[in-house]
Coordinates of C-alpha atoms in Angstrom, one line a residue:
Chain T
X435 CA 59.0 21.3 -5.4
X436 CA 56.5 23.0 -3.1
X437 CA 59.1 25.7 -2.4
X438 CA 58.1 27.1 -5.8
X439 CA 54.5 27.6 -4.7
X440 CA 53.6 31.3 -4.9
X441 CA 50.1 32.4 -4.0
X442 CA 48.5 34.7 -6.5
X443 CA 48.6 37.8 -4.3
X444 CA 52.3 37.1 -3.4
X445 CA 53.4 37.4 -7.0
X446 CA 54.5 41.1 -6.9
X447 CA 56.7 40.2 -4.0
X448 CA 57.9 37.0 -5.7
X449 CA 58.8 39.1 -8.8
X450 CA 60.8 41.5 -6.6
X451 CA 62.6 38.6 -4.9
X452 CA 63.5 37.2 -8.3
X453 CA 64.9 40.5 -9.4
X454 CA 66.9 40.7 -6.1
X455 CA 68.3 37.2 -6.7
X456 CA 69.3 38.1 -10.2
X457 CA 70.9 41.4 -9.2
X458 CA 72.9 39.8 -6.3
X459 CA 74.2 37.2 -8.7
X460 CA 75.5 40.1 -10.9
X461 CA 76.9 42.1 -8.0
X462 CA 78.7 39.0 -6.8
X463 CA 81.3 39.8 -4.1
X464 CA 81.2 43.5 -4.7
X465 CA 79.9 45.3 -1.5
X466 CA 79.9 48.9 -2.5
X467 CA 78.9 50.7 -5.7
X468 CA 75.7 51.6 -7.4
X469 CA 74.5 48.1 -7.9
X470 CA 74.6 47.2 -4.2
X471 CA 72.8 50.4 -3.3
X472 CA 70.1 49.5 -5.8
X473 CA 70.0 45.9 -4.3
X474 CA 69.5 47.3 -0.8
X475 CA 66.7 49.5 -2.1
X476 CA 65.0 46.5 -3.8
X477 CA 65.3 44.4 -0.6
X478 CA 63.6 47.2 1.4
X479 CA 60.9 47.5 -1.2
X480 CA 60.3 43.7 -1.2
X481 CA 60.1 43.6 2.6
X482 CA 57.7 46.6 2.7
X483 CA 55.6 45.0 0.0
X484 CA 55.4 41.7 1.9
X485 CA 54.5 43.4 5.2
X486 CA 51.8 45.4 3.3
X487 CA 50.3 42.3 1.6
X488 CA 50.3 40.3 4.8
X489 CA 48.8 42.9 6.9
X490 CA 45.8 43.3 4.5
X491 CA 44.9 39.7 3.7
X492 CA 41.2 39.2 3.0
X493 CA 39.5 36.1 4.3
X494 CA 39.8 34.2 1.0
X495 CA 43.6 35.0 0.8
X496 CA 43.9 33.8 4.4
X497 CA 42.4 30.5 3.3
X498 CA 45.1 30.2 0.8
X499 CA 47.9 31.0 3.2
X500 CA 46.4 28.6 5.7
X501 CA 46.5 25.9 3.0
X502 CA 50.0 26.7 1.9
X503 CA 51.9 23.4 1.4
X504 CA 55.0 24.8 3.1
X505 CA 53.2 25.7 6.3
X506 CA 54.5 23.7 9.2
X507 CA 52.2 20.7 10.0
X508 CA 52.1 18.3 12.9
X509 CA 55.4 16.5 12.2
X510 CA 57.3 19.8 11.6
X511 CA 55.9 21.4 14.7
X512 CA 56.6 18.3 16.8
X513 CA 60.2 18.5 15.5
X514 CA 60.6 22.1 16.4
X515 CA 58.7 22.3 19.6
X516 CA 59.1 18.9 21.3
X517 CA 61.8 16.7 22.6
X518 CA 61.7 12.9 23.2
X519 CA 58.7 12.6 20.9
X520 CA 57.5 9.0 20.9
X521 CA 54.9 8.4 18.2
X522 CA 52.1 6.0 19.2
X523 CA 50.1 4.2 16.6
X524 CA 46.7 2.6 16.0
X525 CA 43.2 2.7 17.4
X526 CA 43.3 -1.0 18.6
X527 CA 40.3 -1.7 16.5
X528 CA 41.0 -1.4 12.8
X529 CA 44.2 0.4 11.8
X530 CA 46.6 3.3 12.1
X531 CA 45.4 6.5 10.5
X532 CA 48.1 8.6 8.9
X533 CA 46.1 11.8 8.8
X534 CA 46.0 12.1 12.6
X535 CA 49.2 11.5 14.4
X536 CA 50.3 11.7 18.0
X537 CA 52.1 10.3 20.9
X538 CA 54.1 11.1 24.0
X539 CA 56.7 13.9 24.2
X540 CA 58.3 16.6 26.3
X541 CA 57.3 20.1 25.8
X542 CA 59.9 22.5 27.3
X543 CA 60.8 19.8 29.8
X544 CA 57.2 18.7 30.7
X545 CA 55.8 15.3 29.7
X546 CA 52.7 15.8 27.5
X547 CA 50.4 14.0 25.1
X548 CA 50.4 15.5 21.6
X549 CA 48.3 14.9 18.6
X550 CA 47.5 16.6 15.3
X551 CA 46.9 16.5 11.6
X552 CA 49.5 15.9 9.0
X553 CA 48.4 16.8 5.4
X554 CA 51.6 16.1 3.6
X555 CA 53.7 18.6 1.5
X556 CA 54.0 16.9 -1.9
X557 CA 52.1 14.3 -3.9
X558 CA 53.6 11.3 -2.2
X559 CA 53.3 12.5 1.4
X560 CA 49.8 13.9 0.7
X561 CA 48.6 10.5 -0.5
X562 CA 50.2 8.9 2.5
X563 CA 48.6 11.2 4.9
X564 CA 45.3 11.3 3.0
X565 CA 45.6 15.1 2.7
X566 CA 45.0 15.4 6.4
X567 CA 41.5 14.0 6.3
X568 CA 41.0 11.7 9.2
X569 CA 39.2 8.4 9.1
X570 CA 37.3 6.9 12.1
X571 CA 40.5 5.1 13.2
X572 CA 42.2 8.5 13.4
X573 CA 39.6 9.9 15.7
X574 CA 39.7 6.7 17.7
X575 CA 43.5 7.0 18.0
X576 CA 42.9 10.5 19.3
X577 CA 40.4 9.2 21.8
X578 CA 43.0 6.6 23.0
X579 CA 45.7 9.3 23.3
X580 CA 43.3 11.5 25.3
X581 CA 42.4 8.6 27.6
X582 CA 46.1 7.9 28.1
X583 CA 46.7 11.5 29.0
X584 CA 43.9 11.4 31.5
X585 CA 45.1 8.2 33.1
X586 CA 48.6 9.6 33.6
X587 CA 47.8 13.2 34.3
X588 CA 49.5 14.6 31.3
X589 CA 48.4 17.8 29.5
X590 CA 47.1 17.4 25.9
X591 CA 48.4 19.6 23.1
X592 CA 46.7 19.3 19.7
X593 CA 47.7 20.9 16.4
X594 CA 44.7 21.1 14.1
X595 CA 45.2 21.4 10.3
X596 CA 42.6 19.6 8.2
X597 CA 40.2 20.2 5.3
X598 CA 37.8 18.0 7.2
X599 CA 37.0 14.4 8.0
X600 CA 37.3 12.0 5.0
X601 CA 34.1 11.4 3.1
X602 CA 34.5 7.7 2.1
X603 CA 32.5 4.6 2.0
X604 CA 34.6 2.7 4.5
X605 CA 34.8 5.7 6.8
X606 CA 31.0 5.9 6.9
X607 CA 30.7 2.1 7.5
X608 CA 33.1 2.2 10.4
X609 CA 31.2 5.1 12.0
X610 CA 32.9 8.4 11.0
X611 CA 30.2 10.4 12.8
X612 CA 30.3 8.3 15.9
X613 CA 34.1 8.5 16.0
X614 CA 34.1 12.3 15.7
X615 CA 31.3 12.6 18.4
X616 CA 33.3 10.4 20.8
X617 CA 36.5 12.3 20.2
X618 CA 34.8 15.6 21.1
X619 CA 33.3 13.9 24.1
X620 CA 36.7 12.5 25.2
X621 CA 38.1 16.0 24.9
X622 CA 35.4 17.5 27.0
X623 CA 35.8 14.8 29.7
X624 CA 39.5 15.3 30.3
X625 CA 40.6 16.1 33.8
X626 CA 44.0 17.4 32.6
X627 CA 44.8 20.7 30.9
X628 CA 44.1 20.7 27.1
X629 CA 45.1 23.3 24.5
X630 CA 44.3 23.1 20.8
X631 CA 45.9 25.3 18.2
X632 CA 44.4 25.8 14.8
X633 CA 47.7 26.0 12.9
X634 CA 46.4 26.0 9.3
X635 CA 43.0 24.9 8.2
X636 CA 40.4 24.1 10.8
X637 CA 37.9 22.2 8.7
X638 CA 34.6 21.5 10.4
X639 CA 33.9 18.4 12.5
X640 CA 37.2 16.9 11.6
X641 CA 38.8 19.9 13.3
X642 CA 36.6 20.3 16.3
X643 CA 37.1 16.6 17.1
X644 CA 40.6 17.6 18.3
X645 CA 39.7 21.0 19.6
X646 CA 37.2 20.6 22.4
X647 CA 39.9 22.0 24.7
X648 CA 40.4 24.3 27.7
X649 CA 42.1 26.8 25.4
X650 CA 41.8 27.2 21.7
X651 CA 44.5 29.3 19.9
X652 CA 45.0 30.1 16.3
X653 CA 47.9 31.1 14.2
X654 CA 47.5 34.6 12.8
X655 CA 46.6 33.5 9.2
X656 CA 44.8 30.2 10.1
X657 CA 41.2 29.7 9.4
X658 CA 38.5 27.7 11.2
X659 CA 35.1 27.1 9.8
X660 CA 32.0 24.9 9.7
X661 CA 32.5 24.3 6.0
X662 CA 35.1 25.2 3.4
X663 CA 34.3 28.4 1.5
X664 CA 34.1 26.4 -1.7
X665 CA 31.6 24.0 -0.2
X666 CA 29.5 26.8 1.3
X667 CA 29.5 28.7 -2.0
X668 CA 28.3 25.6 -3.9
X669 CA 25.5 25.1 -1.5
X670 CA 24.3 28.6 -0.7
X671 CA 25.3 30.4 -4.0
X672 CA 24.9 27.2 -6.0
X673 CA 28.3 27.9 -7.5
X674 CA 31.7 27.1 -6.1
X675 CA 33.1 30.2 -7.8
X676 CA 31.6 32.4 -5.1
X677 CA 34.2 31.0 -2.6
X678 CA 35.6 34.5 -2.0
X679 CA 32.2 35.8 -1.0
X680 CA 31.5 32.7 1.2
X681 CA 34.9 33.1 2.9
X682 CA 33.9 36.6 3.8
X683 CA 30.5 35.7 5.1
X684 CA 31.7 32.8 7.2
X685 CA 33.8 34.8 9.6
X686 CA 36.5 32.3 9.5
X687 CA 39.7 34.3 10.2
X688 CA 41.5 34.2 13.6
X689 CA 40.7 37.9 14.0
X690 CA 36.9 37.2 13.4
X691 CA 36.9 34.3 15.8
X692 CA 38.7 36.1 18.6
X693 CA 36.0 38.9 18.3
X694 CA 33.3 36.2 18.4
X695 CA 35.0 34.7 21.5
X696 CA 35.4 31.3 19.8
X697 CA 39.1 31.3 20.4
X698 CA 41.3 32.5 23.3
X699 CA 44.2 34.0 21.5
X700 CA 46.1 34.6 18.3
X701 CA 49.7 33.5 17.8
X702 CA 51.5 36.1 15.6
X703 CA 53.2 34.8 12.5
X704 CA 56.4 36.1 11.1
X705 CA 56.0 38.7 8.2
X706 CA 55.0 36.7 5.1
X707 CA 53.4 33.8 7.0
X708 CA 54.5 30.7 8.9
X709 CA 55.5 29.0 5.6
X710 CA 58.3 31.5 5.1
X711 CA 59.8 31.3 8.5
X712 CA 58.6 28.1 10.2
X713 CA 61.1 28.2 13.0
X714 CA 60.1 31.7 14.2
X715 CA 56.5 30.7 13.9
X716 CA 57.0 27.6 16.0
X717 CA 58.9 29.5 18.7
X718 CA 56.1 32.0 19.0
X719 CA 53.6 29.1 19.2
X720 CA 55.8 27.5 21.9
X721 CA 55.8 30.6 24.0
X722 CA 52.0 30.9 23.7
X723 CA 51.5 27.3 24.7
X724 CA 53.8 27.6 27.6
X725 CA 51.9 30.7 28.9
X726 CA 48.5 29.0 28.6
X727 CA 49.8 25.8 30.1
X728 CA 51.1 27.7 33.1
X729 CA 47.7 29.3 33.6
X730 CA 45.9 26.0 33.5
X731 CA 48.3 24.0 35.6
X732 CA 47.0 25.4 38.9
X733 CA 43.6 24.0 38.3
X734 CA 42.5 20.5 39.5
X735 CA 40.8 17.9 37.4
X736 CA 37.2 18.7 38.1
X737 CA 37.8 22.4 37.8
X738 CA 39.4 21.9 34.4
X739 CA 36.5 19.9 33.2
X740 CA 34.0 22.4 34.5
X741 CA 35.8 25.4 33.2
X742 CA 36.0 23.7 29.7
X743 CA 32.3 23.1 29.7
X744 CA 31.6 26.6 30.8
X745 CA 33.8 27.9 28.1
X746 CA 31.8 26.1 25.4
X747 CA 28.4 26.8 26.9
X748 CA 29.2 30.5 27.0
X749 CA 29.8 30.6 23.3
X750 CA 27.1 32.4 21.4
X751 CA 25.2 33.3 24.5
X752 CA 26.6 36.7 25.3
X753 CA 28.8 39.4 24.1
X754 CA 27.6 39.1 20.5
X755 CA 26.1 42.1 18.7
Chain N
X1269 CA 1.4 32.0 18.2
X1270 CA 1.9 35.1 20.3
X1271 CA 5.6 35.2 19.8
X1272 CA 5.2 35.5 16.1
X1273 CA 2.6 38.1 16.1
X1274 CA 4.8 40.1 18.4
X1275 CA 8.0 39.9 16.6
X1276 CA 7.5 39.0 13.0
X1277 CA 5.6 41.1 10.5
X1278 CA 3.1 38.9 8.8
X1279 CA 4.4 37.6 5.4
X1280 CA 2.4 37.6 2.2
X1281 CA 1.1 34.1 2.9
X1282 CA -0.3 35.1 6.2
X1283 CA -1.9 38.2 4.8
X1284 CA -3.5 36.2 2.0
X1285 CA -4.6 33.7 4.6
X1286 CA -2.8 30.6 5.6
X1287 CA -4.8 28.3 3.3
X1288 CA -4.8 24.7 4.2
X1289 CA -3.6 22.9 1.2
X1290 CA -5.1 19.5 1.8
X1291 CA -8.7 19.2 3.0
X1292 CA -9.3 16.2 5.3
X1293 CA -11.1 14.2 2.7
X1294 CA -8.3 14.2 0.2
X1295 CA -6.3 11.2 -1.1
X1296 CA -2.5 11.1 -0.8
X1297 CA -0.2 9.0 -3.0
X1298 CA 2.3 6.9 -1.0
X1299 CA 5.8 8.0 -1.9
X1300 CA 7.0 4.4 -2.0
X1301 CA 4.3 2.2 -3.5
X1302 CA 2.2 4.8 -5.3
X1303 CA -1.0 3.5 -3.6
X1304 CA -3.7 6.1 -3.0
X1305 CA -4.2 6.6 0.7
X1306 CA -7.0 8.4 2.4
X1307 CA -5.4 11.4 4.0
X1308 CA -7.1 11.0 7.3
X1309 CA -6.4 7.3 7.5
X1310 CA -2.7 8.0 6.8
X1311 CA -2.6 10.5 9.6
X1312 CA -4.3 8.1 12.0
X1313 CA -1.7 5.5 11.0
X1314 CA 1.1 7.9 12.0
X1315 CA 1.9 8.7 8.4
X1316 CA 2.8 5.0 7.8
X1317 CA 1.5 3.6 4.5
X1318 CA -1.2 1.0 5.2
X1319 CA -0.1 -0.9 2.1
X1320 CA 3.7 -1.0 2.1
X1321 CA 4.6 0.4 5.6
X1322 CA 6.6 3.3 4.1
X1323 CA 7.2 5.9 6.8
X1324 CA 6.3 9.4 5.6
X1325 CA 7.5 12.4 7.4
X1326 CA 5.5 13.4 10.4
X1327 CA 5.1 16.9 11.7
X1328 CA 6.8 17.5 15.1
X1329 CA 3.4 18.1 16.7
X1330 CA 2.1 14.8 15.3
X1331 CA 5.2 13.2 16.7
X1332 CA 4.8 14.5 20.2
X1333 CA 1.1 13.6 20.2
X1334 CA 1.9 10.1 19.2
X1335 CA 4.5 9.6 21.9
X1336 CA 3.4 11.2 25.1
X1337 CA 0.8 9.6 27.3
X1338 CA -2.7 10.7 26.1
X1339 CA -0.9 13.0 23.6
X1340 CA -0.5 15.4 26.5
X1341 CA 2.6 17.6 27.0
X1342 CA 3.9 21.0 27.9
X1343 CA 6.2 22.9 25.7
X1344 CA 9.3 24.5 27.3
X1345 CA 10.0 28.1 26.6
X1346 CA 13.4 28.6 24.9
X1347 CA 15.7 31.5 25.6
X1348 CA 16.0 34.4 23.2
X1349 CA 19.4 34.7 21.5
X1350 CA 21.0 37.6 19.7
X1351 CA 19.8 37.1 16.1
X1352 CA 22.4 36.7 13.4
X1353 CA 25.6 37.9 15.1
X1354 CA 27.6 37.2 11.9
X1355 CA 25.2 39.3 9.8
X1356 CA 25.5 36.5 7.3
X1357 CA 24.4 37.1 3.7
X1358 CA 24.5 34.8 0.8
X1359 CA 22.0 35.4 -2.0
X1360 CA 19.7 36.6 0.7
X1361 CA 20.4 37.9 4.2
X1362 CA 20.2 35.1 6.8
X1363 CA 17.9 37.2 9.0
X1364 CA 15.4 37.4 6.1
X1365 CA 15.6 33.6 5.6
X1366 CA 15.1 33.0 9.3
X1367 CA 12.0 35.2 9.4
X1368 CA 10.6 33.5 6.3
X1369 CA 10.9 30.1 8.0
X1370 CA 9.5 31.5 11.2
X1371 CA 6.4 32.7 9.5
X1372 CA 6.1 29.5 7.4
X1373 CA 6.4 27.1 10.4
X1374 CA 5.0 29.3 13.2
X1375 CA 8.1 28.3 15.2
X1376 CA 11.1 30.2 16.4
X1377 CA 13.6 27.7 15.2
X1378 CA 14.1 24.0 14.4
X1379 CA 13.8 22.2 17.7
X1380 CA 10.7 21.9 20.0
X1381 CA 11.3 20.8 23.5
X1382 CA 8.4 19.3 25.4
X1383 CA 7.8 17.8 28.8
X1384 CA 5.4 15.0 29.6
X1385 CA 5.1 11.4 30.6
X1386 CA 5.5 8.1 28.8
X1387 CA 4.1 5.1 30.6
X1388 CA 3.6 7.5 33.5
X1389 CA 7.4 8.1 33.8
X1390 CA 8.7 11.7 33.1
X1391 CA 10.2 12.2 29.7
X1392 CA 11.6 15.3 27.9
X1393 CA 11.5 15.2 24.2
X1394 CA 13.5 17.4 21.9
X1395 CA 12.3 17.0 18.4
X1396 CA 13.7 18.5 15.2
X1397 CA 11.5 20.1 12.6
X1398 CA 12.9 19.3 9.3
X1399 CA 10.6 21.9 7.7
X1400 CA 12.6 24.7 9.5
X1401 CA 15.7 25.2 7.3
X1402 CA 16.2 21.5 6.9
X1403 CA 16.4 21.0 10.7
X1404 CA 19.8 22.6 10.6
X1405 CA 21.7 23.1 13.8
X1406 CA 22.6 26.6 14.8
X1407 CA 22.7 28.3 18.2
X1408 CA 19.0 28.0 18.9
X1409 CA 19.1 24.2 18.3
X1410 CA 22.2 23.8 20.5
X1411 CA 20.5 25.9 23.1
X1412 CA 17.3 23.8 22.9
X1413 CA 19.3 20.6 23.5
X1414 CA 21.2 22.1 26.5
X1415 CA 17.8 23.3 27.8
X1416 CA 16.3 19.8 27.2
X1417 CA 19.0 18.1 29.2
X1418 CA 18.8 20.7 32.0
X1419 CA 15.0 20.1 32.2
X1420 CA 15.5 16.3 32.2
X1421 CA 18.0 16.5 35.0
X1422 CA 15.8 18.8 37.0
X1423 CA 12.8 16.6 36.6
X1424 CA 14.7 13.3 36.9
X1425 CA 13.3 12.6 33.5
X1426 CA 14.5 10.5 30.5
X1427 CA 15.6 12.5 27.5
X1428 CA 14.5 11.5 24.0
X1429 CA 16.0 13.4 21.1
X1430 CA 14.6 13.0 17.6
X1431 CA 16.9 14.5 15.0
X1432 CA 15.8 15.2 11.4
X1433 CA 18.5 17.4 10.1
X1434 CA 20.8 18.1 7.2
X1435 CA 23.6 19.1 9.7
X1436 CA 25.1 22.4 10.7
X1437 CA 23.4 25.6 9.8
X1438 CA 26.0 27.2 7.5
X1439 CA 24.6 30.7 7.9
X1440 CA 25.7 30.6 11.5
X1441 CA 29.3 29.7 10.5
X1442 CA 31.6 28.8 13.3
X1443 CA 28.8 29.3 15.8
X1444 CA 27.0 26.3 14.3
X1445 CA 30.1 24.2 14.5
X1446 CA 30.4 25.0 18.2
X1447 CA 27.0 23.4 18.7
X1448 CA 28.7 20.0 18.3
X1449 CA 30.7 20.3 21.6
X1450 CA 27.8 22.2 23.2
X1451 CA 25.2 19.5 22.5
X1452 CA 27.7 16.9 23.7
X1453 CA 28.0 18.7 27.0
X1454 CA 24.2 18.4 27.3
X1455 CA 24.6 14.6 26.8
X1456 CA 27.3 14.6 29.4
X1457 CA 25.0 16.1 31.9
X1458 CA 22.5 13.3 31.3
X1459 CA 25.2 10.8 31.8
X1460 CA 26.4 12.4 35.1
X1461 CA 22.8 12.3 36.4
X1462 CA 22.5 8.6 35.3
X1463 CA 19.3 9.3 33.4
X1464 CA 18.4 7.6 30.2
X1465 CA 19.3 9.5 27.0
X1466 CA 17.9 7.8 23.9
X1467 CA 18.2 9.0 20.3
X1468 CA 15.6 8.2 17.7
X1469 CA 17.2 8.8 14.3
X1470 CA 14.7 9.9 11.6
X1471 CA 15.1 10.7 8.0
X1472 CA 17.5 12.4 7.4
X1473 CA 20.2 12.7 10.1
X1474 CA 23.5 13.8 8.6
X1475 CA 26.6 16.0 9.0
X1476 CA 27.4 17.7 12.2
X1477 CA 24.2 16.5 13.9
X1478 CA 25.2 12.9 13.4
X1479 CA 28.7 13.6 14.4
X1480 CA 27.7 15.0 17.8
X1481 CA 24.8 14.3 20.2
X1482 CA 22.9 12.0 17.7
X1483 CA 25.6 9.2 17.9
X1484 CA 26.0 9.4 21.6
X1485 CA 22.7 8.0 22.9
X1486 CA 22.8 5.4 25.7
X1487 CA 20.6 3.7 23.1
X1488 CA 20.3 4.5 19.4
X1489 CA 17.1 3.7 17.6
X1490 CA 16.1 4.5 14.1
X1491 CA 13.0 4.7 12.0
X1492 CA 13.0 2.3 9.0
X1493 CA 14.8 3.4 5.9
X1494 CA 15.9 6.7 7.4
X1495 CA 19.1 8.1 5.8
X1496 CA 21.8 8.5 8.4
X1497 CA 25.3 9.5 7.7
X1498 CA 28.1 12.0 8.1
X1499 CA 29.1 12.9 4.6
X1500 CA 26.5 13.2 1.9
X1501 CA 26.1 10.4 -0.6
X1502 CA 27.1 12.6 -3.6
X1503 CA 30.2 14.0 -1.9
X1504 CA 31.4 10.4 -1.2
X1505 CA 30.7 9.2 -4.8
X1506 CA 32.6 12.2 -6.1
X1507 CA 35.5 11.5 -3.7
X1508 CA 35.9 7.8 -4.3
X1509 CA 34.5 7.8 -7.8
X1510 CA 32.4 4.7 -7.5
X1511 CA 28.8 3.9 -7.2
X1512 CA 27.5 3.3 -3.7
X1513 CA 25.1 0.5 -2.8
X1514 CA 21.4 1.5 -3.0
X1515 CA 20.9 1.0 0.7
X1516 CA 24.1 2.9 1.7
X1517 CA 23.5 5.1 4.8
X1518 CA 20.0 3.7 5.5
X1519 CA 19.0 2.8 9.0
X1520 CA 19.2 -0.9 8.2
X1521 CA 22.7 -0.6 6.6
X1522 CA 23.9 1.3 9.7
X1523 CA 22.4 -1.4 12.0
X1524 CA 24.3 -4.1 10.0
X1525 CA 27.4 -2.1 10.5
X1526 CA 26.9 -1.9 14.3
X1527 CA 25.8 1.8 14.5
X1528 CA 22.2 1.4 15.5
X1529 CA 20.6 -0.7 18.3
X1530 CA 17.2 -1.2 16.8
X1531 CA 15.2 -0.1 13.7
X1532 CA 11.7 0.4 15.1
X1533 CA 8.5 0.6 13.2
X1534 CA 6.7 3.9 14.1
X1535 CA 3.6 2.0 15.1
X1536 CA 5.6 0.1 17.7
X1537 CA 7.7 3.1 18.8
X1538 CA 5.8 4.4 21.8
X1539 CA 5.6 0.9 23.4
X1540 CA 9.2 0.2 22.7
X1541 CA 10.4 3.4 24.2
X1542 CA 8.4 2.9 27.4
X1543 CA 9.8 -0.6 27.6
X1544 CA 13.4 0.6 27.1
X1545 CA 13.2 3.5 29.5
X1546 CA 11.7 1.2 32.1
X1547 CA 14.5 -1.3 31.6
X1548 CA 17.2 1.4 31.8
X1549 CA 15.7 2.7 34.9
X1550 CA 15.6 -0.7 36.5
X1551 CA 11.8 -0.7 36.9
X1552 CA 10.8 -4.2 38.0
X1553 CA 8.5 -6.2 35.7
X1554 CA 7.0 -9.6 35.2
X1555 CA 8.7 -12.4 37.0
X1556 CA 8.0 -15.1 34.4
X1557 CA 8.7 -14.8 30.7
X1558 CA 5.7 -13.9 28.5
X1559 CA 4.0 -16.9 27.0
X1560 CA 4.9 -16.9 23.3
X1561 CA 1.7 -18.8 22.5
X1562 CA -0.4 -15.8 23.6
X1563 CA 2.0 -13.4 21.9
X1564 CA 2.8 -11.9 25.2
X1565 CA 5.1 -9.3 23.7
X1566 CA 3.6 -5.8 24.2
X1567 CA 4.0 -4.9 20.6
X1568 CA 1.7 -1.9 20.5
X1569 CA 1.2 0.2 23.6
X1570 CA -1.9 2.1 23.1
X1571 CA -3.2 4.7 25.5
X1572 CA -3.0 2.4 28.5
X1573 CA 0.5 2.2 29.8
X1574 CA 1.8 -1.3 30.1
X1575 CA 0.9 -2.5 33.6
X1576 CA 4.3 -3.8 34.5
X1577 CA 5.9 -0.5 33.8
X1578 CA 3.8 1.5 36.2
X1579 CA 5.9 3.5 38.5
X1580 CA 6.6 1.7 41.8

């Protein structure tokens, strides 16, 4: 059902695609003739239009692409990028969070610890994964996984895609704030290479909890922000309708964040976004991860920890105008 | 302050003259029990109501005065940062808002870092000023915490951080989010130096501030009845569609749920901190337990440091 989801600004392209589908049904097997020439023209037009739309996305449109239900999330990425994935469950205190998943796996032959957010793609899976909003036991599972990685000298890869940490009664009572703080602390303490990728929506504390890493990458149309544009608008403009303005003011696109030196690199997405061609997107991500991992692998434990601290301490101090 | 006169054009308020709103002889109504309190008496009682014990907000300077030995301390200069790199603008440009608060509070930003002694032992205090944009955490706040930890390590001092903050400063966007890991690095430096890092949660401590350095103290204390949480009460109620208990997210509620070591009355705070810092540092003390009959517990440390915690 989510395959039908078309974002507002994609509609002209979707209309063209519908026409193409209709026309190719009429053309049938016929390979030459006026109809198929027309069809070819339409296809070119649609491709051109798509490229055009996606090379000019404004920040608010990027938020919508980043939240697209067909965008590959943790499980899909694990499937496409990893072999021998062994999911590990639970925080050994309270429960097993379904918004933050992770485990052991091999990435291009190398044993690693992986973790990330799963939001779900349809109503049932969204409810199961709590829309990707972690509870304390999720962050504590992440802490466990990071400590495991440290213990066995395995690199940590994390895929971040969350609207934010879950605002619930139980979550507060079980120490949501403390769990997030400790998760960041665990990330900063690692003596193994760590790479985080913001694959979709990098929502505030719930995102940075899994992204205090040696390298932080972003997919081309991902966003990463201190607060959602809607939340920001309702506080600063006192009206959620100003989300578009807030999205612009927040500087939340991958391109903004690279300029601000918050992230280390952008992973290009196929034309039309990762949700249209998830396999190509995953392969590009795999190549980027492999490159970064190779760069980090020559460093020893204390150098990795020191370099990570320096990376974060340098943010906001220089190079900003 | 010199800094202000150098960099900020005086606002209207300052031109008109910064009128003191409350003369010393005025009465104040307690926010909790409605009793009328003599303004000066309330200040002398550290803004704690003499009738019901309600803790009113203290200014940062009152706070520092009340904690350091003889109220004596030295403020640490904070580095200048490029202002407003995002050129953020909502209904008003951030830079204008910032200047407005700077002139209103006579401070550069929301945290003051000071160096002094408590019970003769060196302590660095980083205290949040809620009056400065709700004590929100942006680059200057993160930088102040990093500076405070650096100073503590350099002086082999304990670090006391006193948050009072609504959370991240939205107008600094992602740069404010980055203060979460940055402030935790400061905590990490304290830990590596094996120096005490204590957090005193005050009303309110929420959002990204709670979810970073504020929950990572070696010890976590709170003032009574302070609101402490990650998500705001209204957001939670809207999400789960149920009424939350009245005391939800209060210091006492958090203590019940295992998140806070002690809820400490402000009048006992200085003595308690001196005691705790001494214990953490392994300073030797009395060899026999205090006699409960004589109420040997040093409840209120006044100007005299408690003898047993003198430096050896």
